[in-house]
XYZ file of C-alpha atoms in Angstrom:
183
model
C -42.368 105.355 74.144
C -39.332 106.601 76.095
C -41.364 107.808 79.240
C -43.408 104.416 79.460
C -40.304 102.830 79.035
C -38.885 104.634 81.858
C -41.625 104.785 83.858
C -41.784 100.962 83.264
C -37.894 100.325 84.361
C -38.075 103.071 86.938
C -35.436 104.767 85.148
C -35.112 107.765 87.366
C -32.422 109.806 84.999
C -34.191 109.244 82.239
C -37.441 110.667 83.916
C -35.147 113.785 85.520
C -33.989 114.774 82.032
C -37.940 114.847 80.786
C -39.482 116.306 83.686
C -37.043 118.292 85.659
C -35.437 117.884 89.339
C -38.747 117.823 91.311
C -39.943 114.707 89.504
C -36.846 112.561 91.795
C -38.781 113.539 94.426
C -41.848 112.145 93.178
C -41.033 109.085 91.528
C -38.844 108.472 95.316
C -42.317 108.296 97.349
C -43.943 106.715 94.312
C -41.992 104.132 94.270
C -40.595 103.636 97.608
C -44.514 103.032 98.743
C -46.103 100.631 96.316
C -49.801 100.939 95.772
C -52.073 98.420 96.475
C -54.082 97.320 93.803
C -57.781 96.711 94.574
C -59.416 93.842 92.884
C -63.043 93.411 92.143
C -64.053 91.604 94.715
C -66.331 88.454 95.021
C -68.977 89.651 97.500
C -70.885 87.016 99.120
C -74.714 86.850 97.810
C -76.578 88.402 100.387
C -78.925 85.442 102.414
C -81.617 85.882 104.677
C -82.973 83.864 107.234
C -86.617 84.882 108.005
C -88.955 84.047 111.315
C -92.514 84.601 111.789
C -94.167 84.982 115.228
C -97.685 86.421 116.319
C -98.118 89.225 118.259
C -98.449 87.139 120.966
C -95.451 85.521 120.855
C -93.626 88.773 120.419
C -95.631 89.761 123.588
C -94.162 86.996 125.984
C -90.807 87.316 124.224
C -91.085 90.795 125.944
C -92.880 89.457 129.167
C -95.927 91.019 128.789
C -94.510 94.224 126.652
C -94.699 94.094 122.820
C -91.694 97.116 122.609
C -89.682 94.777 124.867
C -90.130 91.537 122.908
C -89.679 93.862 119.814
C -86.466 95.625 120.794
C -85.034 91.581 122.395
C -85.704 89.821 118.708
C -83.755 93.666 117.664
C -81.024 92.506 119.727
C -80.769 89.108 118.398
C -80.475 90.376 114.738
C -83.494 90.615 114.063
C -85.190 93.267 111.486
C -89.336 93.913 111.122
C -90.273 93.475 107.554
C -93.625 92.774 107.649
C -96.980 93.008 109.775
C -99.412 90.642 108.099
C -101.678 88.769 110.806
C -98.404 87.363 111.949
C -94.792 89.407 112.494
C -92.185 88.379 110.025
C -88.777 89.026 110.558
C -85.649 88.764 109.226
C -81.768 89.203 109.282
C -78.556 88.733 107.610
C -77.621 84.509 107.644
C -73.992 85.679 106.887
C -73.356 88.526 109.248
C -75.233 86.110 112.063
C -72.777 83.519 111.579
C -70.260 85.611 111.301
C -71.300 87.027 115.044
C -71.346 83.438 116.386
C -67.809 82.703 115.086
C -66.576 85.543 116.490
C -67.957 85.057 120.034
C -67.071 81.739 119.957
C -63.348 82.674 119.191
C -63.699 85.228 122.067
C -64.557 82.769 124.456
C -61.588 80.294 122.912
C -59.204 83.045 123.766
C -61.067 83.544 127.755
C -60.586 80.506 128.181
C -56.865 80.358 127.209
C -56.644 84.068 129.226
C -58.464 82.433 132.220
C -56.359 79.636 132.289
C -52.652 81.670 132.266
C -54.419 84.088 134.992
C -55.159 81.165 136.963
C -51.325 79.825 137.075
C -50.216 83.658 137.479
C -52.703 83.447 140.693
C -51.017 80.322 142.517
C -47.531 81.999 140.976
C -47.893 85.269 142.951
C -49.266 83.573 145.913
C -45.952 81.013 146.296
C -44.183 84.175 145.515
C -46.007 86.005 148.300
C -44.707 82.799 150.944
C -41.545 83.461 149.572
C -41.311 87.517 150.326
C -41.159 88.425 146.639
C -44.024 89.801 145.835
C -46.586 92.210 148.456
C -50.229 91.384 149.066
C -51.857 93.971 146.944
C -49.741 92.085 144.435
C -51.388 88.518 144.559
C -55.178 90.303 145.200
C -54.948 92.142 141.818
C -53.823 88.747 140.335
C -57.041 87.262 141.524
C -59.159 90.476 140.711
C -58.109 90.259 136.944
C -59.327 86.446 137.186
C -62.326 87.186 138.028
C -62.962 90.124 135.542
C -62.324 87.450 133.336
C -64.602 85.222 134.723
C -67.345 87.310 134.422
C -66.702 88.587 130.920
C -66.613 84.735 130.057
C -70.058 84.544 131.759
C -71.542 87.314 129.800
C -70.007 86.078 126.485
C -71.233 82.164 127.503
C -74.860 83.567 127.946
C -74.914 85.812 124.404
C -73.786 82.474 122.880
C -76.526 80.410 124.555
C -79.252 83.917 123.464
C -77.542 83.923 119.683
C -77.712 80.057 119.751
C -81.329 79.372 121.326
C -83.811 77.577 118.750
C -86.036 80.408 117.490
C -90.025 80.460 118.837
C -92.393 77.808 117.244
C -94.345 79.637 115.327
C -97.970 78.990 115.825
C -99.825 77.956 112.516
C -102.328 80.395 111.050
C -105.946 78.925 110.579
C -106.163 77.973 106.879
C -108.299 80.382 104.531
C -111.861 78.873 103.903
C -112.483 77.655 100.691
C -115.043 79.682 98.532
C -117.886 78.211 98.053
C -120.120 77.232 94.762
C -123.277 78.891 94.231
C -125.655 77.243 92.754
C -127.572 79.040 90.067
């Protein structure tokens, strides 16, 4: 009871007189560094949004190639399950929202980046009129604006590619009905 006690209270004599003078030494980077405990963790329920497209839909998704359209609904999430007269797909609902809210909070931040490149831009150049900063100055100013500009492009169209309603699917002709004989 004495060591739980001690170990409880951090009682660091008592723990030196049962263990010895390397256990300071111990109980110091024990102690000093708390360990986190991991909890179980509620993980989400995994959820699955599914799409089903012919072959020739995949086809003019890929402009005439079926490995193109295959490998562009890849790049939009998108994972084969099936081949059954039609191509059904699916991917992770979660993880694709997930992937929307985080380019969408990229392109918050652009924006806010874009905007405090644009006021360093007309700062250098007043500063330029003024002597106080050199040339190669203000044109690496307006360089880095337009780096951003074009990663805000890029990151605009994913969003609009992510975002774009999926392909109608076109309806399968309904199975004939079996017919009666008549003995």
């Amino acid at each position: 009871m004495g060591l739980v006690k001690a170990l409880w209270n951090r009682e660091v004599s008592t723990m030196t007189k049962i263990f010895g003078r390397p256990f300071d030494l111990v109980l110091l980077v024990a102690f000093t560094f708390p360990v986190p405990v991991v909890l179980a963790e509620d993980k989400p329920i995994p959820r699955w949004e599914y799409r089903v497209v012919t072959k020739d839909q995949v086809v003019e998704l890929g402009k005439n190639d079926l490995a193109a359209g295959l490998n562009k609904l890849g790049n939009e999430g998108w994972e084969l399950v099936v081949v059954d007269g039609g191509y059904i797909f699916k991917r992770s609902k979660v993880q694709y929202d997930k992937e929307i809210a985080d380019l969408k909070l990229r392109i918050a931040i652009l924006n806010r980046d874009i905007e405090m490149q644009k006021d360093r831009v007309a700062w250098s150049s007043r500063m330029l009129k003024m002597g106080y900063v050199s040339p190669p100055a203000v044109v690496a100013e307006k360089e880095r604006l337009e780096r951003y500009e074009l990663i805000l492009e890029k990151l605009n169209k994913d969003l609009d590619r992510m975002s774009a309603p999926p392909i109608e699917p076109i309806p399968l002709a309904p199975q004939p009905k079996e017919r009666k004989t008549e003995k």
